[in-house]
PDB file of C-alpha atoms and ligand atoms in Angstrom:
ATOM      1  CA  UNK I   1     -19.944  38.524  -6.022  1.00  0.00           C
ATOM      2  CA  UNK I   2     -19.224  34.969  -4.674  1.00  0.00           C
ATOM      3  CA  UNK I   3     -18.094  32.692  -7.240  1.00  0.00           C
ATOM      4  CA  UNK I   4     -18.412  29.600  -5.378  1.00  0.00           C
ATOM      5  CA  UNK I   5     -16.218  26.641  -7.068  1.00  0.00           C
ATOM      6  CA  UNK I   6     -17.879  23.455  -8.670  1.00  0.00           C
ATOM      7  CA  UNK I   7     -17.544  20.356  -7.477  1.00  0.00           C
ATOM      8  CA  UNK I   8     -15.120  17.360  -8.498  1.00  0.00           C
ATOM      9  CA  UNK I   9     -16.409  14.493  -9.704  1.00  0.00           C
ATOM     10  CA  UNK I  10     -14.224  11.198 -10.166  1.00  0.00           C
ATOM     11  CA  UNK I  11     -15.990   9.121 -12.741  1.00  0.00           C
ATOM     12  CA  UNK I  12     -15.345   5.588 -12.758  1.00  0.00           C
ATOM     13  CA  UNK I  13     -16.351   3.529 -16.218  1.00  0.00           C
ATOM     14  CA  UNK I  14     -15.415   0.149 -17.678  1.00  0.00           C
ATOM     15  CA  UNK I  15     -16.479   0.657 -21.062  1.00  0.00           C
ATOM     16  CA  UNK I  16     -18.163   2.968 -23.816  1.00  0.00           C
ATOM     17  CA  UNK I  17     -18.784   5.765 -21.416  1.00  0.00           C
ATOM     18  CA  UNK I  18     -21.609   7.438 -22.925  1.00  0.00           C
ATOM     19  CA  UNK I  19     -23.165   8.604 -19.299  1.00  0.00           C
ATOM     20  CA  UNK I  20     -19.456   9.757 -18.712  1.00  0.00           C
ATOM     21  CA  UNK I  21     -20.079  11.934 -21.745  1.00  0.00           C
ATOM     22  CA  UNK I  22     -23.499  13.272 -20.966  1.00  0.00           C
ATOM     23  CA  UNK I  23     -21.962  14.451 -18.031  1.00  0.00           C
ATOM     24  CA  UNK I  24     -19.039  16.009 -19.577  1.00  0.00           C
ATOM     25  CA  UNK I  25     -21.215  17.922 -21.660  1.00  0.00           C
ATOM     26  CA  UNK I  26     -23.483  18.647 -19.017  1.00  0.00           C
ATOM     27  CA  UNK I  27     -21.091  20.558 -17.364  1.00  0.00           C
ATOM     28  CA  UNK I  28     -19.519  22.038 -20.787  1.00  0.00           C
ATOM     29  CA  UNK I  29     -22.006  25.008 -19.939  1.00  0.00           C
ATOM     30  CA  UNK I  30     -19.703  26.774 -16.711  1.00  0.00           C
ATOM     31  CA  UNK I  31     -23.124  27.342 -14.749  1.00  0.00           C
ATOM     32  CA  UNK I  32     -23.274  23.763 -13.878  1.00  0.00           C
ATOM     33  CA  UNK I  33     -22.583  22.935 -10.564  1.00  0.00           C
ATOM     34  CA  UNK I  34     -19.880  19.959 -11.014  1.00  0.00           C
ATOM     35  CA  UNK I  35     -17.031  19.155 -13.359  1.00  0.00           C
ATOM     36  CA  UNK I  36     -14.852  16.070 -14.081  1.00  0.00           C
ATOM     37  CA  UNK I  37     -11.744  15.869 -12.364  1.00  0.00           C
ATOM     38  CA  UNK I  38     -10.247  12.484 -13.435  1.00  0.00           C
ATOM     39  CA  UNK I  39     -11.825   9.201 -15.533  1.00  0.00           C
ATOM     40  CA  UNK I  40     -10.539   6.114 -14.079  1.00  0.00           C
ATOM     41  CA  UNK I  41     -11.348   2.656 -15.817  1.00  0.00           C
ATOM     42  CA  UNK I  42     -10.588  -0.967 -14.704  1.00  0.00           C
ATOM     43  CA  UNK I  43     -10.502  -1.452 -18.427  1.00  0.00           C
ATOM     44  CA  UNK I  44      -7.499   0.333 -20.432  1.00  0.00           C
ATOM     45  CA  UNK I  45      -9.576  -0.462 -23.991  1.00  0.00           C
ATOM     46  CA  UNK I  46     -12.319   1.853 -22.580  1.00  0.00           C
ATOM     47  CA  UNK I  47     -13.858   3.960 -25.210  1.00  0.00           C
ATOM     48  CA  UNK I  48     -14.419   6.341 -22.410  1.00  0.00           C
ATOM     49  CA  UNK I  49     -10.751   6.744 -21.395  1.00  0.00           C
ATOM     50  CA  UNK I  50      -9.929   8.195 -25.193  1.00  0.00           C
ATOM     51  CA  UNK I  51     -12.773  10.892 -24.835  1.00  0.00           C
ATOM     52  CA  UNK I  52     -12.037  11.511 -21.348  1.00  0.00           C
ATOM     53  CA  UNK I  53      -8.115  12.448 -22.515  1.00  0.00           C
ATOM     54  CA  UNK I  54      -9.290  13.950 -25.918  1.00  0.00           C
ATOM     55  CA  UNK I  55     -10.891  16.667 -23.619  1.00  0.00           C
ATOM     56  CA  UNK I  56      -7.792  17.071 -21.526  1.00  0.00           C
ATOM     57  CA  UNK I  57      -9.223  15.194 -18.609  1.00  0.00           C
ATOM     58  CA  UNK I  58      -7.004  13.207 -16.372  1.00  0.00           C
ATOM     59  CA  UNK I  59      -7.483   9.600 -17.493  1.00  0.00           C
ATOM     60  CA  UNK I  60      -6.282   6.085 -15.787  1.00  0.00           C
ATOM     61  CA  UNK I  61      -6.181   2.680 -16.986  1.00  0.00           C
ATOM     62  CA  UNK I  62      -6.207   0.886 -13.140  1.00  0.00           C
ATOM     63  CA  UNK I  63      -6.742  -3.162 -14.275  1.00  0.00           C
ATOM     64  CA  UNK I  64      -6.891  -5.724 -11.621  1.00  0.00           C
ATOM     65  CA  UNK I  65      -4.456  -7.959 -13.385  1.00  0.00           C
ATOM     66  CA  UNK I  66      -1.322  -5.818 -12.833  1.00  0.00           C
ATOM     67  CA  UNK I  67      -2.438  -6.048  -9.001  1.00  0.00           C
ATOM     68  CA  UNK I  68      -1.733  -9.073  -6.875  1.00  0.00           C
ATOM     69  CA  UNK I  69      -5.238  -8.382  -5.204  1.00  0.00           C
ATOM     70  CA  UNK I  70      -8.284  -7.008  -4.874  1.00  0.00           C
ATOM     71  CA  UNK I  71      -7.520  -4.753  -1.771  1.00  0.00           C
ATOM     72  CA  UNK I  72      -4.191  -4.043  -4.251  1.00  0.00           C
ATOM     73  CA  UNK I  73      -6.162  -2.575  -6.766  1.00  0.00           C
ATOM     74  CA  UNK I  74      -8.989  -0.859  -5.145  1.00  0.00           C
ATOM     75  CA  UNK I  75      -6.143   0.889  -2.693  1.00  0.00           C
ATOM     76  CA  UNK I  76      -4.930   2.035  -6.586  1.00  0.00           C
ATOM     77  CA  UNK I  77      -8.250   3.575  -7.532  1.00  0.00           C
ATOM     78  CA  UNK I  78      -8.652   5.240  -4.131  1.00  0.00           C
ATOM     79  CA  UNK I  79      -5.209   6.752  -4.322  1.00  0.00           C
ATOM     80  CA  UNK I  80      -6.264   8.139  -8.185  1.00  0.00           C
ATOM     81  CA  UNK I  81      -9.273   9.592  -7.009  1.00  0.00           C
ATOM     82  CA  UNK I  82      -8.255  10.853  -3.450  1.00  0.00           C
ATOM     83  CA  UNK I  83      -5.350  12.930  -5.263  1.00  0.00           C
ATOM     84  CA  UNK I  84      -7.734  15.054  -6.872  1.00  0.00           C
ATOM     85  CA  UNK I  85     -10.196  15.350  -3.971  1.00  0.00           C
ATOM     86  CA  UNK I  86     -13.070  14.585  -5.656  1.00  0.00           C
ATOM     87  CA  UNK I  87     -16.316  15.994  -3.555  1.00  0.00           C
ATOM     88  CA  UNK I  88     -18.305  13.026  -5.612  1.00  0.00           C
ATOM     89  CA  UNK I  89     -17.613   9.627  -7.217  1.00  0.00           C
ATOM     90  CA  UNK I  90     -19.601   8.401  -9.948  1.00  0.00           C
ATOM     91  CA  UNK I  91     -19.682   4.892 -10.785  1.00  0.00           C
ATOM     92  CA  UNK I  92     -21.274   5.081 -14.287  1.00  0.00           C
ATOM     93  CA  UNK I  93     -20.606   1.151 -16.115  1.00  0.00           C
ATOM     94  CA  UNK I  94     -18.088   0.275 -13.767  1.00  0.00           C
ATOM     95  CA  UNK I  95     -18.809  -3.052 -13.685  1.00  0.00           C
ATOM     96  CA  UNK I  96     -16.641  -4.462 -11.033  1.00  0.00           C
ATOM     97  CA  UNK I  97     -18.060  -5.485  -7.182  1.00  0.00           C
ATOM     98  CA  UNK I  98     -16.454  -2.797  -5.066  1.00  0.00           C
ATOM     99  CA  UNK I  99     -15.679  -4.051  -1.230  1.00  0.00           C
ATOM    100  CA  UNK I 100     -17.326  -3.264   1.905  1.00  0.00           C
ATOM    101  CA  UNK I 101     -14.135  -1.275   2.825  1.00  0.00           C
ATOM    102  CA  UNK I 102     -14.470   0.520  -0.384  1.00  0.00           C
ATOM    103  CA  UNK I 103     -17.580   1.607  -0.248  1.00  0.00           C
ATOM    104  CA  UNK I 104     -17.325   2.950   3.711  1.00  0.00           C
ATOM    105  CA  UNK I 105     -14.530   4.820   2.424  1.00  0.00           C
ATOM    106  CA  UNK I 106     -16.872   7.278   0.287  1.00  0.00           C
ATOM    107  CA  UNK I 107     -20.341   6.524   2.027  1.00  0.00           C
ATOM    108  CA  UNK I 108     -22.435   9.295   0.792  1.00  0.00           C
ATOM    109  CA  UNK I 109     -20.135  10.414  -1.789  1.00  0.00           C
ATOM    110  CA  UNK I 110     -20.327   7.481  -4.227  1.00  0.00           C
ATOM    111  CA  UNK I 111     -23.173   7.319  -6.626  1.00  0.00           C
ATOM    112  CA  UNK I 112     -24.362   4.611  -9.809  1.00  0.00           C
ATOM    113  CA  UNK I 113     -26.989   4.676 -12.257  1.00  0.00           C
ATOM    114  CA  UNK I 114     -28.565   0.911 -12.738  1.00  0.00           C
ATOM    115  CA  UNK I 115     -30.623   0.469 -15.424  1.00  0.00           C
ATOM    116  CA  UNK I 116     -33.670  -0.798 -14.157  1.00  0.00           C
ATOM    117  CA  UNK I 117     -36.418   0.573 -11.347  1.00  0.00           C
ATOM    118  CA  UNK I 118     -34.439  -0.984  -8.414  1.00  0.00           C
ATOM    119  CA  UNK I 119     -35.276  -2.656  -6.373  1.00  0.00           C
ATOM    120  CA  UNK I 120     -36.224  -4.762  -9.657  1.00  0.00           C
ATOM    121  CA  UNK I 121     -33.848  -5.747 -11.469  1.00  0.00           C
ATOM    122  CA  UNK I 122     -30.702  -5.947  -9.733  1.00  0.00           C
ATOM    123  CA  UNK I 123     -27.478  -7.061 -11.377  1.00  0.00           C
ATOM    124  CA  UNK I 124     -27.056  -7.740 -14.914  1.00  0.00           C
ATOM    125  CA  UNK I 125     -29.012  -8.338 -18.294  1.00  0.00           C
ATOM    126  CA  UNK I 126     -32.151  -6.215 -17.235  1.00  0.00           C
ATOM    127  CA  UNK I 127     -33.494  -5.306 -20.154  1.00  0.00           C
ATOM    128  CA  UNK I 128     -34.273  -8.605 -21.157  1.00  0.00           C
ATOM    129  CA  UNK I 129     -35.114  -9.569 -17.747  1.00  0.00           C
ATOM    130  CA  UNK I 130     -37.757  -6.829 -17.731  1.00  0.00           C
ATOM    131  CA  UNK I 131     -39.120  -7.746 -21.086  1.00  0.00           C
ATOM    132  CA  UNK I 132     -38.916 -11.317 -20.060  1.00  0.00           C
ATOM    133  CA  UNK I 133     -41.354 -11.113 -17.163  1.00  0.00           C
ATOM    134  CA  UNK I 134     -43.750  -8.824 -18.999  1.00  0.00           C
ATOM    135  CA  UNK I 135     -43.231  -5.549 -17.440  1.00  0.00           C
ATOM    136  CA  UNK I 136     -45.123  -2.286 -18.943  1.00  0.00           C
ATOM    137  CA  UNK I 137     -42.317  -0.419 -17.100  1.00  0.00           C
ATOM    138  CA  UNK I 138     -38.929  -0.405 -16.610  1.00  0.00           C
ATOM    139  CA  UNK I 139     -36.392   2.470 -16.293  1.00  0.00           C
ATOM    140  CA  UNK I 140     -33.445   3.567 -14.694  1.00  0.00           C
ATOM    141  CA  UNK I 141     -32.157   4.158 -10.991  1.00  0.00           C
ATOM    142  CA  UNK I 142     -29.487   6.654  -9.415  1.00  0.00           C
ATOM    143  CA  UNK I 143     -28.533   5.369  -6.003  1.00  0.00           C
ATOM    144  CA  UNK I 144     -26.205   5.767  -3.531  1.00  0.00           C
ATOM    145  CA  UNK I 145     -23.905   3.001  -3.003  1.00  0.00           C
ATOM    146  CA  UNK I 146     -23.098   0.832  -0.215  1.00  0.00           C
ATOM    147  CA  UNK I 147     -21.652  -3.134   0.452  1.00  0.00           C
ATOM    148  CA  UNK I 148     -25.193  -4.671  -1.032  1.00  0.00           C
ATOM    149  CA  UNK I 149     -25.009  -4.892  -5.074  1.00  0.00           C
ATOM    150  CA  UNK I 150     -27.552  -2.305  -6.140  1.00  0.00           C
ATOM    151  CA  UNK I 151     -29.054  -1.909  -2.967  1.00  0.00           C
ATOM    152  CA  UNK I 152     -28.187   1.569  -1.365  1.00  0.00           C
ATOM    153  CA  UNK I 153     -30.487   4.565  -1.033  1.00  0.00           C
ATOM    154  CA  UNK I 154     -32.649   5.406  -3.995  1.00  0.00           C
ATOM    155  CA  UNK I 155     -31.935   8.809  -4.842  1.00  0.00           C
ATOM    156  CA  UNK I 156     -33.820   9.191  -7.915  1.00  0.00           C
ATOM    157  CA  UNK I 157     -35.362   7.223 -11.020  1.00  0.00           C
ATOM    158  CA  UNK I 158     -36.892   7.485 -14.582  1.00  0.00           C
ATOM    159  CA  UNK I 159     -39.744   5.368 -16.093  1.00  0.00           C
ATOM    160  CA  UNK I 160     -39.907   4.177 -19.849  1.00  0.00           C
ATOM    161  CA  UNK I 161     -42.870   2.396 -21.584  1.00  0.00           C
ATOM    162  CA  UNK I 162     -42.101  -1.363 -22.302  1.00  0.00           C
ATOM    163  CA  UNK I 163     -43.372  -1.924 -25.461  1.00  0.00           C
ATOM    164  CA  UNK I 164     -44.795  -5.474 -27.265  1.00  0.00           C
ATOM    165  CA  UNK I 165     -42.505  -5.322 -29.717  1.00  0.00           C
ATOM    166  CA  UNK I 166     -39.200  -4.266 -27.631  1.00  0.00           C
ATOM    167  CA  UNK I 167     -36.225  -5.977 -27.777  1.00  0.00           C
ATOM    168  CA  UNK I 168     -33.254  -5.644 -25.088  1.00  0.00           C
ATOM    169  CA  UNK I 169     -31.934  -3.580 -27.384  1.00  0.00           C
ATOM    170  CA  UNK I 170     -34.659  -1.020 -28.262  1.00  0.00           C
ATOM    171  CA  UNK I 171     -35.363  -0.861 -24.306  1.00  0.00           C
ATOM    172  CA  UNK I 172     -32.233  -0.281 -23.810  1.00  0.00           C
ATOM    173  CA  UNK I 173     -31.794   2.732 -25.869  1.00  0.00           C
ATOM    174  CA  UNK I 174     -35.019   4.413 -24.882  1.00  0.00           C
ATOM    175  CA  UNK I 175     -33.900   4.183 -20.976  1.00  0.00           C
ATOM    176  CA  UNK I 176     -29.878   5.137 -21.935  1.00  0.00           C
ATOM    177  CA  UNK I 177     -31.820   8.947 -23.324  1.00  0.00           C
ATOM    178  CA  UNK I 178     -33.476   8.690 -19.799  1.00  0.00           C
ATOM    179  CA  UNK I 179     -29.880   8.132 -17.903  1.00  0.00           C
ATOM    180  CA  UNK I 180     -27.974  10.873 -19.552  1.00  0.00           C
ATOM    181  CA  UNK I 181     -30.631  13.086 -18.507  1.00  0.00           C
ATOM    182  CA  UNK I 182     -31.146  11.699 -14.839  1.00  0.00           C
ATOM    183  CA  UNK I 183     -27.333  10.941 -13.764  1.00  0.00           C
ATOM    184  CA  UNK I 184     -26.316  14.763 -15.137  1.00  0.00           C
ATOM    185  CA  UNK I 185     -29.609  16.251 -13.089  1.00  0.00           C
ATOM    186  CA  UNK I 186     -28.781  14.108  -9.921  1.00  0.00           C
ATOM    187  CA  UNK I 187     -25.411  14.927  -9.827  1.00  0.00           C
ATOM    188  CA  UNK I 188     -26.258  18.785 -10.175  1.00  0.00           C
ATOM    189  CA  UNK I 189     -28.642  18.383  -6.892  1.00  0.00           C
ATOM    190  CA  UNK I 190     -25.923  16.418  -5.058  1.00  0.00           C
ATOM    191  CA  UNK I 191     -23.025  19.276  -6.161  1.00  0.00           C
ATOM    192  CA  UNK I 192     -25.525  22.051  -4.726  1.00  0.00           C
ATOM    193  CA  UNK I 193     -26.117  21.027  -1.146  1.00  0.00           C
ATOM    194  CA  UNK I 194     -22.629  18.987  -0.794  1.00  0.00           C
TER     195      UNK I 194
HETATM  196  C1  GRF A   1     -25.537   1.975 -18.393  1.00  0.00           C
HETATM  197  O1  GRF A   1     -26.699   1.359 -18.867  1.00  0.00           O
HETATM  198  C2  GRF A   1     -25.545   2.045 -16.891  1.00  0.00           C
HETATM  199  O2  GRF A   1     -26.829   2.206 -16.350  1.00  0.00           O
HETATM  200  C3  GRF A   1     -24.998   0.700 -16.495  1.00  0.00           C
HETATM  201  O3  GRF A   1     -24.011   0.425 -17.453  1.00  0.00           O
HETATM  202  C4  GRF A   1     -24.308   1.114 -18.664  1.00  0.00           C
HETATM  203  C5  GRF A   1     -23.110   1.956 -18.978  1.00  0.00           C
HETATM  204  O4  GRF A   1     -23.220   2.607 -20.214  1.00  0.00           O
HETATM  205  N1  GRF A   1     -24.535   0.698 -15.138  1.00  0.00           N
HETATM  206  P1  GRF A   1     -22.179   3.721 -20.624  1.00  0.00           P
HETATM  207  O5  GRF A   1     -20.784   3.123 -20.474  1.00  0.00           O
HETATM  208  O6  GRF A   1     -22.374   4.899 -19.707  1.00  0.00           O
HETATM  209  O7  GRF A   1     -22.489   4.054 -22.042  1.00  0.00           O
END
């Protein structure tokens, strides 16, 4: 029999990392196509980073302010992730603009969940954005990513029910359920045909 080995995934976070850990327990069962090779935040006070090591999981604090600039830091982040040739890169709340040049560097290979049904919703504050403008729906997006903020290929969403009585935080909740679920599916597609 052909064991054939699971892919790496570099995830990259900047804060509480829950889609970080829905993935790391995704691929807790060993049939799962994918594992996490390293966690990398631009944020050293990353709840994320303290799961990531607690689970013996290479971890790095990169922060742009000990790097003179941006190419400084994102050549920093590429040289963490390229050491462990990751097959995939998962931005998952990594909430730093990545350059042109960055994002060429891993075209096809570098993946984010937004929380919203791009193309709505781009950027920030969604949920309230969404409940703002009266939407029924709203939801959650996995997409490949390229120079344009939230605007490479849609690979996959999930809708959710906007409710009357919704606040940005109850909508946010019910579509975080649906991203766990989506970004650990997506990722199990992508680390069968890569
Ligand atoms: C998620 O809502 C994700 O869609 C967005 O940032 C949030 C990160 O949450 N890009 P977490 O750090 O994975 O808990």
């Amino acid at each position: 029999m052909v064991i054939s080995p699971r892919k790496k995934l570099a995830i990259l976070i900047s804060g509480r990392g829950s889609n970080m850990e829905a993935i790391l327990a995704a691929s807790g069962d060993t049939s799962y196509p994918a594992e996490i090779c390293v966690v990398i935040s631009d944020n050293k006070d990353a709840g994320g980073l303290q799961t990531a090591r607690a689970t013996n999981i290479e971890a790095h604090a990169i922060e742009r302010s000990d790097y003179a600039s941006r190419a400084d830091h994102e050549a920093a982040i590429k040289k963490a992730i390229n050491m462990t040739r990751a097959d995939l890169i998962c931005l998952a709340g990594f909430m730093r603009i990545l350059s042109a040049d960055f994002t060429k560097a891993y075209q096809g290979r570098l993946i984010n969940i937004h929380p919203s049904l791009l193309p709505k919703y781009k950027g920030l504050d969604t949920h309230k954005r969404a409940i703002d403008d009266g939407e029924k729906e709203h939801g959650c997006t996995v997409h490949f990513v390229n120079s344009e903020m939230d605007g490479g290929e849609i690979i996959a969403q999930e809708k959710v029910p906007v409710f009357s009585q919704d606040t940005a935080d109850t909508l946010s909740a019910r579509v975080l359920i649906k991203e766990h679920k989506l970004y650990s599916k997506v990722i199990a597609d992508l680390a069968k045909v890569k």
